[in-house]
PDB file of C-alpha atoms in Angstrom:
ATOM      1  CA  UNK F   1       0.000   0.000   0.000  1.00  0.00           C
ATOM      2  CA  UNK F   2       1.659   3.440  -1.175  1.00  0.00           C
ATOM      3  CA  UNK F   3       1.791   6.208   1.535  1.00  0.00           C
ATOM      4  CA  UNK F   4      -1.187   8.104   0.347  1.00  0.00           C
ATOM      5  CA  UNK F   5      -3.363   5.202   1.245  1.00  0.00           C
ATOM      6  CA  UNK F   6      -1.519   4.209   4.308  1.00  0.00           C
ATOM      7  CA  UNK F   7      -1.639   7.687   5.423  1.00  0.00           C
ATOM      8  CA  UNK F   8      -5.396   8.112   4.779  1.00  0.00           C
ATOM      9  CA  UNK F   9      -6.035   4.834   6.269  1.00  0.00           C
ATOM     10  CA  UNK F  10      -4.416   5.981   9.777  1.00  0.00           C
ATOM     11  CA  UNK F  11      -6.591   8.758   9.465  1.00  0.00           C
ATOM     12  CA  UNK F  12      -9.941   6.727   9.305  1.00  0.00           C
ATOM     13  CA  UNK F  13      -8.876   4.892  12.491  1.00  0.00           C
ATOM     14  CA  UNK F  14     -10.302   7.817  14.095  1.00  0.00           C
ATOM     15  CA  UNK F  15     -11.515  10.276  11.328  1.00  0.00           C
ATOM     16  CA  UNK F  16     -11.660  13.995  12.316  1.00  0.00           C
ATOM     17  CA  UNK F  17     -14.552  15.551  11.541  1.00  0.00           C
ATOM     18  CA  UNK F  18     -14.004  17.116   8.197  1.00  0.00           C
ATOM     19  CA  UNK F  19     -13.242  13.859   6.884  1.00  0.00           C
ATOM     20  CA  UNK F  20     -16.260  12.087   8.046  1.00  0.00           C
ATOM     21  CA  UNK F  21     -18.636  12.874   5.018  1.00  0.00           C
ATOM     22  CA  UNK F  22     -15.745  10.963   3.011  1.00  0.00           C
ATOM     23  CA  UNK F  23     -15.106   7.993   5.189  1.00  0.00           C
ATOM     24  CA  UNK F  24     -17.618   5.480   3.749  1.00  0.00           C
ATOM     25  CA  UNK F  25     -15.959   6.446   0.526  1.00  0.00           C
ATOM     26  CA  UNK F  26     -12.357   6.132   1.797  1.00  0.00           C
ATOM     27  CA  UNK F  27     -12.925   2.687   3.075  1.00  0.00           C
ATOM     28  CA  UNK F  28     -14.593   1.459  -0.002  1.00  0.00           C
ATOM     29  CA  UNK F  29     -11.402   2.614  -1.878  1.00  0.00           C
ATOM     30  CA  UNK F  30      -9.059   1.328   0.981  1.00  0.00           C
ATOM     31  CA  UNK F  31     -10.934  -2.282   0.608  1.00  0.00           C
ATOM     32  CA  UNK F  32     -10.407  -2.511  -2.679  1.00  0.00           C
ATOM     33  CA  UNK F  33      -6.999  -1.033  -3.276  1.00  0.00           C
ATOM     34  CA  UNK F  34      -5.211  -4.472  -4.619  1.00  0.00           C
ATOM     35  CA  UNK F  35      -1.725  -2.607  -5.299  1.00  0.00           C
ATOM     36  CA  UNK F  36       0.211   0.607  -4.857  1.00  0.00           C
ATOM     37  CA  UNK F  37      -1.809   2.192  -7.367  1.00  0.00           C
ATOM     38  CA  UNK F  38      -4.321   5.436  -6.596  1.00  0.00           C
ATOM     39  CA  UNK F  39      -5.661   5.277  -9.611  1.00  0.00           C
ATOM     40  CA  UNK F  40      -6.306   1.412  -9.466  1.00  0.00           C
ATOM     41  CA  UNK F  41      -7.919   1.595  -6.116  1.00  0.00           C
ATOM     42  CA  UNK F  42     -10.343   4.603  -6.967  1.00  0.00           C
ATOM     43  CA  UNK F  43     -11.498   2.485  -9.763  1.00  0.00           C
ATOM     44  CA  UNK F  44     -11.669  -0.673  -8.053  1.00  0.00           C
ATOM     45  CA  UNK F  45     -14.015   0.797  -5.540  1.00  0.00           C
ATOM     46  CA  UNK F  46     -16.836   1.104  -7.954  1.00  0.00           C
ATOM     47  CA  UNK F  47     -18.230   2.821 -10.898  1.00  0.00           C
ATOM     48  CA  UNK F  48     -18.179   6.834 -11.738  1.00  0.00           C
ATOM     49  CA  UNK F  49     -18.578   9.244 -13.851  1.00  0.00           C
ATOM     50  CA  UNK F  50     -14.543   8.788 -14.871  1.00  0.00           C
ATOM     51  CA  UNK F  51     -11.939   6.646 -14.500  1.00  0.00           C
ATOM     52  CA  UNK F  52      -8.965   7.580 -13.319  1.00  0.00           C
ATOM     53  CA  UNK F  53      -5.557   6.907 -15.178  1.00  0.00           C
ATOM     54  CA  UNK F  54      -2.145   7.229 -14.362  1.00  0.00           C
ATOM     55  CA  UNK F  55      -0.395  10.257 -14.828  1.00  0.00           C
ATOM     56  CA  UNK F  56       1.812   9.211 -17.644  1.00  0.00           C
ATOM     57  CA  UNK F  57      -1.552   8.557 -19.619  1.00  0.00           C
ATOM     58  CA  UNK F  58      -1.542  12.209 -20.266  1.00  0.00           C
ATOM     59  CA  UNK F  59       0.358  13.730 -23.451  1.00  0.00           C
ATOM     60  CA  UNK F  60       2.655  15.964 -23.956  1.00  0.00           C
ATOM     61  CA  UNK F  61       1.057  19.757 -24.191  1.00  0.00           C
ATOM     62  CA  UNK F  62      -2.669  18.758 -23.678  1.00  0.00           C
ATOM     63  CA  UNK F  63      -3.930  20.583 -20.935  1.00  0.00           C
ATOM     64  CA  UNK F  64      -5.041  18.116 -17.546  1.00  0.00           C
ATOM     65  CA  UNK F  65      -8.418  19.494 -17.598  1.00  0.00           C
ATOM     66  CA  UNK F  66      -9.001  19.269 -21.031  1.00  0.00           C
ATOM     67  CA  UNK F  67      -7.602  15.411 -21.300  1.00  0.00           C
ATOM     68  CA  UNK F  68     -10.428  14.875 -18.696  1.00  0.00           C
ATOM     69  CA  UNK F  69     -12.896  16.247 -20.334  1.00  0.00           C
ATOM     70  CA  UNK F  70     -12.232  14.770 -24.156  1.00  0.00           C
ATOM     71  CA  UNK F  71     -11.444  11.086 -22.192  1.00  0.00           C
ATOM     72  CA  UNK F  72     -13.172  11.194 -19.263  1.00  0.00           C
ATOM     73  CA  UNK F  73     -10.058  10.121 -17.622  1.00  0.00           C
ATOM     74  CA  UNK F  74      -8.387  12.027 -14.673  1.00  0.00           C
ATOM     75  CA  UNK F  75      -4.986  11.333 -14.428  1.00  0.00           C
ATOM     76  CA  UNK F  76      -3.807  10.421 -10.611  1.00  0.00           C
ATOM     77  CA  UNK F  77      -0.621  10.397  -9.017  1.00  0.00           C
ATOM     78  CA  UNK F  78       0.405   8.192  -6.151  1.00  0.00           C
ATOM     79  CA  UNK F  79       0.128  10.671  -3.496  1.00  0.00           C
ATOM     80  CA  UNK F  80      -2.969  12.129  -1.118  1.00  0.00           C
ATOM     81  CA  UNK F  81      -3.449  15.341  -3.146  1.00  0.00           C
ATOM     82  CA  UNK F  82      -4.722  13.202  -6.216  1.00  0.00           C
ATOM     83  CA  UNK F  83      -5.945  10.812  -3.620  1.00  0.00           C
ATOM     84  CA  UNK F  84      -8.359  12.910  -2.294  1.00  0.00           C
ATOM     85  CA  UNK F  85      -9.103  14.813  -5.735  1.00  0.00           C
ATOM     86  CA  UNK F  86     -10.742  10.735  -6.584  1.00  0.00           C
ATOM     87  CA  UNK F  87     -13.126  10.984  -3.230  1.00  0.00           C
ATOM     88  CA  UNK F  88     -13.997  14.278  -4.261  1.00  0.00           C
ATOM     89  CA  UNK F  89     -15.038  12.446  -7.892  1.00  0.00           C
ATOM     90  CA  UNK F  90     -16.362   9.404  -6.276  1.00  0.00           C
ATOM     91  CA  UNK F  91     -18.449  11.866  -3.627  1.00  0.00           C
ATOM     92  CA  UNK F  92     -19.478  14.949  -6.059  1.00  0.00           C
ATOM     93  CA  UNK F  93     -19.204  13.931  -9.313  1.00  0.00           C
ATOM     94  CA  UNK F  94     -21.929  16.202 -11.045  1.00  0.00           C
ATOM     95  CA  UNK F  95     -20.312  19.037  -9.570  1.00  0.00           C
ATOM     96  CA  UNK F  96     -16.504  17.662 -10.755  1.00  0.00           C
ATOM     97  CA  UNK F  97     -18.037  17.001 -14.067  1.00  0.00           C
ATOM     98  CA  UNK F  98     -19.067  20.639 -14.145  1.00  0.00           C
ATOM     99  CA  UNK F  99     -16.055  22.240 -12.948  1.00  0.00           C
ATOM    100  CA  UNK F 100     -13.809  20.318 -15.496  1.00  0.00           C
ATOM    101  CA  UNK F 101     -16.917  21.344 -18.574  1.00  0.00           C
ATOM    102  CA  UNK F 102     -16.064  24.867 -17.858  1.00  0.00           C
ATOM    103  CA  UNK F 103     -12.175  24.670 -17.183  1.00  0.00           C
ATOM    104  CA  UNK F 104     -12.558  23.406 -20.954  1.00  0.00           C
ATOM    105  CA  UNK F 105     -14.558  25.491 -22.252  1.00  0.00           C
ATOM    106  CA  UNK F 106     -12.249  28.394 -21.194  1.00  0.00           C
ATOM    107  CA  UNK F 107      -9.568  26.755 -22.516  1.00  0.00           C
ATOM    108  CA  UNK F 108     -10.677  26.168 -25.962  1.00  0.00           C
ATOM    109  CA  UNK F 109     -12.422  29.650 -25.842  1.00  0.00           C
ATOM    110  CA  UNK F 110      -8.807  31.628 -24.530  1.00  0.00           C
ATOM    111  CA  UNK F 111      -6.043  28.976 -24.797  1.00  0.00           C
ATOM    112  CA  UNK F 112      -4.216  26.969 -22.224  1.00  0.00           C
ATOM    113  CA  UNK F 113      -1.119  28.846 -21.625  1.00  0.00           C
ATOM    114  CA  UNK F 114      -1.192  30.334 -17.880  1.00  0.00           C
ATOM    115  CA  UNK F 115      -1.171  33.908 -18.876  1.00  0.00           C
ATOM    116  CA  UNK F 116      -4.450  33.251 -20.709  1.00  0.00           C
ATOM    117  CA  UNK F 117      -6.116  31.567 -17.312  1.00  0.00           C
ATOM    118  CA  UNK F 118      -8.655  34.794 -16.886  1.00  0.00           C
ATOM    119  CA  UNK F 119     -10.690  35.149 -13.434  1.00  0.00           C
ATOM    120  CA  UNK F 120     -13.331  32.326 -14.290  1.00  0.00           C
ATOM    121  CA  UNK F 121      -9.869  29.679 -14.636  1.00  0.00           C
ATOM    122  CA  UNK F 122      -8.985  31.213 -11.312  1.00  0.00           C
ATOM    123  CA  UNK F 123     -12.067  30.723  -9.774  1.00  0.00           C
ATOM    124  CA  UNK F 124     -12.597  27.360 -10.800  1.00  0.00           C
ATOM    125  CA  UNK F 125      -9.313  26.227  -9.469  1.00  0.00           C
ATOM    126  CA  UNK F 126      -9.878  27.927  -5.965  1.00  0.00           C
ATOM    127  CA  UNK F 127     -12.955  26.253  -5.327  1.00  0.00           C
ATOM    128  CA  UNK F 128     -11.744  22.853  -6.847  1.00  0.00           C
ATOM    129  CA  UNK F 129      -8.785  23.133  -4.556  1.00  0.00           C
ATOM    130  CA  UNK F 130     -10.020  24.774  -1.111  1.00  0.00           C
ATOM    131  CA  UNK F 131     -13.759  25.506  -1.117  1.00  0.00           C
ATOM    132  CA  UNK F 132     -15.653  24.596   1.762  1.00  0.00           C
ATOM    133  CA  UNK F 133     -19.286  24.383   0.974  1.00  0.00           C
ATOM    134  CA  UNK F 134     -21.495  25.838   4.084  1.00  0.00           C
ATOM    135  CA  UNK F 135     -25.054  25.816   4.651  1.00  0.00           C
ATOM    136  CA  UNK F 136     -26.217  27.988   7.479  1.00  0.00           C
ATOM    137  CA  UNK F 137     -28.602  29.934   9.612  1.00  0.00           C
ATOM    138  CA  UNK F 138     -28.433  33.791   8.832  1.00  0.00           C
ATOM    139  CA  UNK F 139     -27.160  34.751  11.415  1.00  0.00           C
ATOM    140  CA  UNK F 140     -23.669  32.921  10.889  1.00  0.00           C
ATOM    141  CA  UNK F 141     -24.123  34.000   7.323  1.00  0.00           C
ATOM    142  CA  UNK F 142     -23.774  37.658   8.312  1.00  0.00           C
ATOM    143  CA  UNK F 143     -20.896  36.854  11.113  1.00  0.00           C
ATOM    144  CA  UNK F 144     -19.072  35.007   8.647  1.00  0.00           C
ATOM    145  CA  UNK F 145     -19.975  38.036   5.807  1.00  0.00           C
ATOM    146  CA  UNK F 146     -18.360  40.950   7.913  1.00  0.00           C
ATOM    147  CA  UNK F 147     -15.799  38.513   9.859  1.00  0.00           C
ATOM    148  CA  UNK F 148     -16.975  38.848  13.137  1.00  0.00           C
ATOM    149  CA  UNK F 149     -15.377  35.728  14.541  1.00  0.00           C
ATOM    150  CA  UNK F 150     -16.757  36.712  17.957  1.00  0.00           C
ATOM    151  CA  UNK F 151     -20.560  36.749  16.922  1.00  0.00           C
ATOM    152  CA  UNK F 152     -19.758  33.545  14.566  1.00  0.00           C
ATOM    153  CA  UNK F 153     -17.976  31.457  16.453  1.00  0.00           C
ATOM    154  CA  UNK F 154     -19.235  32.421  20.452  1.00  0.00           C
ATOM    155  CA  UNK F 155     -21.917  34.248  20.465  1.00  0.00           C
ATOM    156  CA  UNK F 156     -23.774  32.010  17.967  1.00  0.00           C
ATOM    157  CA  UNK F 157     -21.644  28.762  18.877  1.00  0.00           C
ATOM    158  CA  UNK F 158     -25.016  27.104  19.048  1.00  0.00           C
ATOM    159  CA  UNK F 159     -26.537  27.938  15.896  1.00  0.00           C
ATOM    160  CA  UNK F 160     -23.326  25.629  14.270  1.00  0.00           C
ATOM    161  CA  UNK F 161     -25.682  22.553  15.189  1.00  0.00           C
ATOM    162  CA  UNK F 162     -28.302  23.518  12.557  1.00  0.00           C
ATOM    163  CA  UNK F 163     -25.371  24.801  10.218  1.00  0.00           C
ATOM    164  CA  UNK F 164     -23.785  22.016   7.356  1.00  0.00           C
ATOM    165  CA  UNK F 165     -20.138  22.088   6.413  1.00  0.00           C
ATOM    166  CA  UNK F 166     -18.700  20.123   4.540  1.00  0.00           C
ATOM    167  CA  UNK F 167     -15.034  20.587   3.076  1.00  0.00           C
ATOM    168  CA  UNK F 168     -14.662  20.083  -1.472  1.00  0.00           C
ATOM    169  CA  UNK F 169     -11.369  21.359  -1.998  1.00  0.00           C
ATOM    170  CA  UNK F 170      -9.119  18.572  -2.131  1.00  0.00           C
ATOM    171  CA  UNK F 171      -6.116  20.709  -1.513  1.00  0.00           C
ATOM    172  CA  UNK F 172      -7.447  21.355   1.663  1.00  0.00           C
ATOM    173  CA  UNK F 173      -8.268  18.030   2.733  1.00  0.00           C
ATOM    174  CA  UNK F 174      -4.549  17.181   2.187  1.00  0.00           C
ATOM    175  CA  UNK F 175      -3.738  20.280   4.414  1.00  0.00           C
ATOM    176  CA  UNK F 176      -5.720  19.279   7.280  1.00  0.00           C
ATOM    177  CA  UNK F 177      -3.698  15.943   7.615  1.00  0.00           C
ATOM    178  CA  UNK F 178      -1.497  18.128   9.570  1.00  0.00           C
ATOM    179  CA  UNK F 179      -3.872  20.526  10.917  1.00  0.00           C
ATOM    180  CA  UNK F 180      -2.966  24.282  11.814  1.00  0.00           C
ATOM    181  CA  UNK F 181      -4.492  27.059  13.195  1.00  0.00           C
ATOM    182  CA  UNK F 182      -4.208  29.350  10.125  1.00  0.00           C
ATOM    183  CA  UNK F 183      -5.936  26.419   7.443  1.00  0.00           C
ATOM    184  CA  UNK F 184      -8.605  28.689   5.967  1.00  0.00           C
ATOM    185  CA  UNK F 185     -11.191  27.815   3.343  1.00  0.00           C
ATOM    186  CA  UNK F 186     -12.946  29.327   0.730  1.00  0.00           C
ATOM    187  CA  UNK F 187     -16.310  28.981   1.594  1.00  0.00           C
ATOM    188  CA  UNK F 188     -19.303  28.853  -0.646  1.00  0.00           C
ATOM    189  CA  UNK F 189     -22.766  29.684   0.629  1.00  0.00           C
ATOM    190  CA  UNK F 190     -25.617  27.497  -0.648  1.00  0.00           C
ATOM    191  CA  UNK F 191     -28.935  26.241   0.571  1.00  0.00           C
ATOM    192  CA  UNK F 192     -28.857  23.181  -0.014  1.00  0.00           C
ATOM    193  CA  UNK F 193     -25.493  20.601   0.331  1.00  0.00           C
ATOM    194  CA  UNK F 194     -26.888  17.710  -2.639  1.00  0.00           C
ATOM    195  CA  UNK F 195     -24.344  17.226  -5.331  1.00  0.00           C
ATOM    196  CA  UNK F 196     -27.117  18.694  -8.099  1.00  0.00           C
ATOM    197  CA  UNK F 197     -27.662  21.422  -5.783  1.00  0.00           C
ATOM    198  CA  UNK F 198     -23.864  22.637  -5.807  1.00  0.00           C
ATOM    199  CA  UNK F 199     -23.194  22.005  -9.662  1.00  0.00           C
ATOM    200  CA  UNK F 200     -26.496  24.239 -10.159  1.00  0.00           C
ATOM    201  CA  UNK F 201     -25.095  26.894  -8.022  1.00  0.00           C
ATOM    202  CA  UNK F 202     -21.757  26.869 -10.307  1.00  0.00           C
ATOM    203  CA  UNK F 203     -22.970  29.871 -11.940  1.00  0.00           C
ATOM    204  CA  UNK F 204     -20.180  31.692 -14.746  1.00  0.00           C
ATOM    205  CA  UNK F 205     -20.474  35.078 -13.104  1.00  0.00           C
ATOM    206  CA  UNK F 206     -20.768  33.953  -9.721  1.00  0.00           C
ATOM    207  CA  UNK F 207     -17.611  32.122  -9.709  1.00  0.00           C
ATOM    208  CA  UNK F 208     -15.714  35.094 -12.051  1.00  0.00           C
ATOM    209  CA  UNK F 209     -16.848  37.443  -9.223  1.00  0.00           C
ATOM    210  CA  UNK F 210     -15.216  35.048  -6.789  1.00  0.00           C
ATOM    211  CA  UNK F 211     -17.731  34.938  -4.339  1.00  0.00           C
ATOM    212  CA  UNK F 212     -16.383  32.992  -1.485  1.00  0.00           C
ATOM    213  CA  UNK F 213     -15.948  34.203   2.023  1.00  0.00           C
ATOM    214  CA  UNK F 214     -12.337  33.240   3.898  1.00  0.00           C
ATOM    215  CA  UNK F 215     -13.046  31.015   7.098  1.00  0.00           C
ATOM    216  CA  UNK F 216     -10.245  29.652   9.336  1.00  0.00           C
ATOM    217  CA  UNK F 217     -11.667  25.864   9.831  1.00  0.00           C
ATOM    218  CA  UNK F 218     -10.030  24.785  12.845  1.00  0.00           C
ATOM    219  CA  UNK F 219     -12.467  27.813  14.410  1.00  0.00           C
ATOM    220  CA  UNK F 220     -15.655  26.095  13.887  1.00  0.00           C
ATOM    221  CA  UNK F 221     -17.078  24.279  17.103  1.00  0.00           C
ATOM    222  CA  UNK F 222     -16.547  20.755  17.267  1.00  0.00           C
ATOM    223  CA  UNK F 223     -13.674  20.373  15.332  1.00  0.00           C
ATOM    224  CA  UNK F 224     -11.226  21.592  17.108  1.00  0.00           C
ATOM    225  CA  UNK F 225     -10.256  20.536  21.123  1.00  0.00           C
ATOM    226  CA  UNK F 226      -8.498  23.730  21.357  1.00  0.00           C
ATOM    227  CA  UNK F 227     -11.494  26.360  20.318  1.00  0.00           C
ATOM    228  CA  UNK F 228     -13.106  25.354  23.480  1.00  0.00           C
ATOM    229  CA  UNK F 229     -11.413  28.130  25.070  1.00  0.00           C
ATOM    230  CA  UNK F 230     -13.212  31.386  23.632  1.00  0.00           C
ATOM    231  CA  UNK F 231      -9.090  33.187  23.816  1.00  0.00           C
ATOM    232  CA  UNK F 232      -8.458  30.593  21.021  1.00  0.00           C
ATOM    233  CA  UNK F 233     -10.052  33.640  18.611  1.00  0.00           C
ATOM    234  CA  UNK F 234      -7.718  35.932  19.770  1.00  0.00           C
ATOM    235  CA  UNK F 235      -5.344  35.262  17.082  1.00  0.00           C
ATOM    236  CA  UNK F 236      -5.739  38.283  15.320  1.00  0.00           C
ATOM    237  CA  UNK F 237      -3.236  36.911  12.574  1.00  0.00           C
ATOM    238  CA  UNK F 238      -5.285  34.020  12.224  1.00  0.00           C
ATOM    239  CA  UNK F 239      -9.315  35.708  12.499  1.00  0.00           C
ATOM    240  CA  UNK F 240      -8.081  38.696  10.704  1.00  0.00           C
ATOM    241  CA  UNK F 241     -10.856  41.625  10.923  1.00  0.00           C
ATOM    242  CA  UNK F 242     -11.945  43.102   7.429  1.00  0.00           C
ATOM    243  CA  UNK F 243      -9.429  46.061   6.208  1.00  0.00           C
TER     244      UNK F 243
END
């Protein structure tokens, strides 16, 4: 078993709590990983809306996302970035499927070079890599809006039990194997946390505006020991205040 699946597997022993929408996933992959291939085991642990290929599947000068999206192939690495990028796949795949659809678009619309990425490219990649999708009452909406981390995170600790959170960006996933204080998302505000519901809400000028709202994780009660202690906020380099 490679180190990105013996690594995640530690993990599950006792899965923190942003990676417990994934672990049913995770395990199915785990059970059926037969070698020390990622790609093999995220195919092995059932069918989706790709398969996923090794990295040397893709050529020369094609662009990743647009390989995916003429193939309907992701190509996956043997490590826990491209490890979680699969459960992300395996969990959200109407919403991958969309994401990748308009990375391609772009590209054969502007070109693939970097300089020709544009705000949308940008977008896309930030939310691919470290959204966190949220669901909440309005009350944390509007803490969360101006960045009162008092109001969101004490005053309203409570209202976090009808809130839903769950964590997309794969990047970030791979960050919180070592969690730290400063780990902050992008979160996206939606009503409602279904796959169909967050590919619908994947709207062009929504994401070009880049209309996600910075949120240190490790602040939100529950999922971190430490945050019991209300000084925990006090970081001000950490729950920055808006300039």
């Amino acid at each position: 078993m490679t180190s990105a699946l013996a690594s995640l597997a530690a993990a599950l022993n006792t899965p923190a709590p942003w990676l417990l929408p994934y672990a049913r996933v995770a395990r199915n992959v785990l059970a059926a990983a037969k070698s020390d291939s990622v790609a093999d085991a995220l195919n092995a642990a059932g069918e989706g809306a790709v398969r996923f290929v090794e990295q040397a599947a893709l050529p020369d000068g094609e662009p990743y996302e647009s390989f995916i999206a003429r193939t309907a192939c992701v190509p996956t690495r043997d490590n826990l970035h491209d490890l979680f990028n699969g459960l992300i796949w395996l969990s959200y795949p109407t919403t991958k499927r969309r994401l990748n659809a308009i990375h391609a678009q772009e590209i054969a619309a502007r070109g693939g070079a970097v300089g020709a990425r544009g705000p949308l490219r940008d977008a896309l990649t930030l939310f691919d890599e470290n959204a966190a999708i949220l669901q909440a009452p309005p009350t944390l909406v509007e803490s969360l809006r101006s960045r009162d981390w008092k109001a969101l995170f004490i005053d309203h600790r409570a209202e976090w039990q009808s809130a839903r959170l769950a964590l997309f960006g794969h990047a970030l996933l791979e960050k919180l194997m070592q969690p730290r204080k400063a780990i902050t998302a992008h979160v996206w505000l939606i009503e409602d946390l279904t796959d169909d519901a967050i590919a619908s809400s994947l709207a062009r000028a929504r994401l070009a505006a880049k209309d996600f709202l910075p949120m240190p994780v490790l602040g939100v009660p529950g999922w971190w020991s430490d945050n019991e202690n209300p000084a925990f906020y006090d970081d001000a380099d950490v729950f920055r205040v808006p300039r």
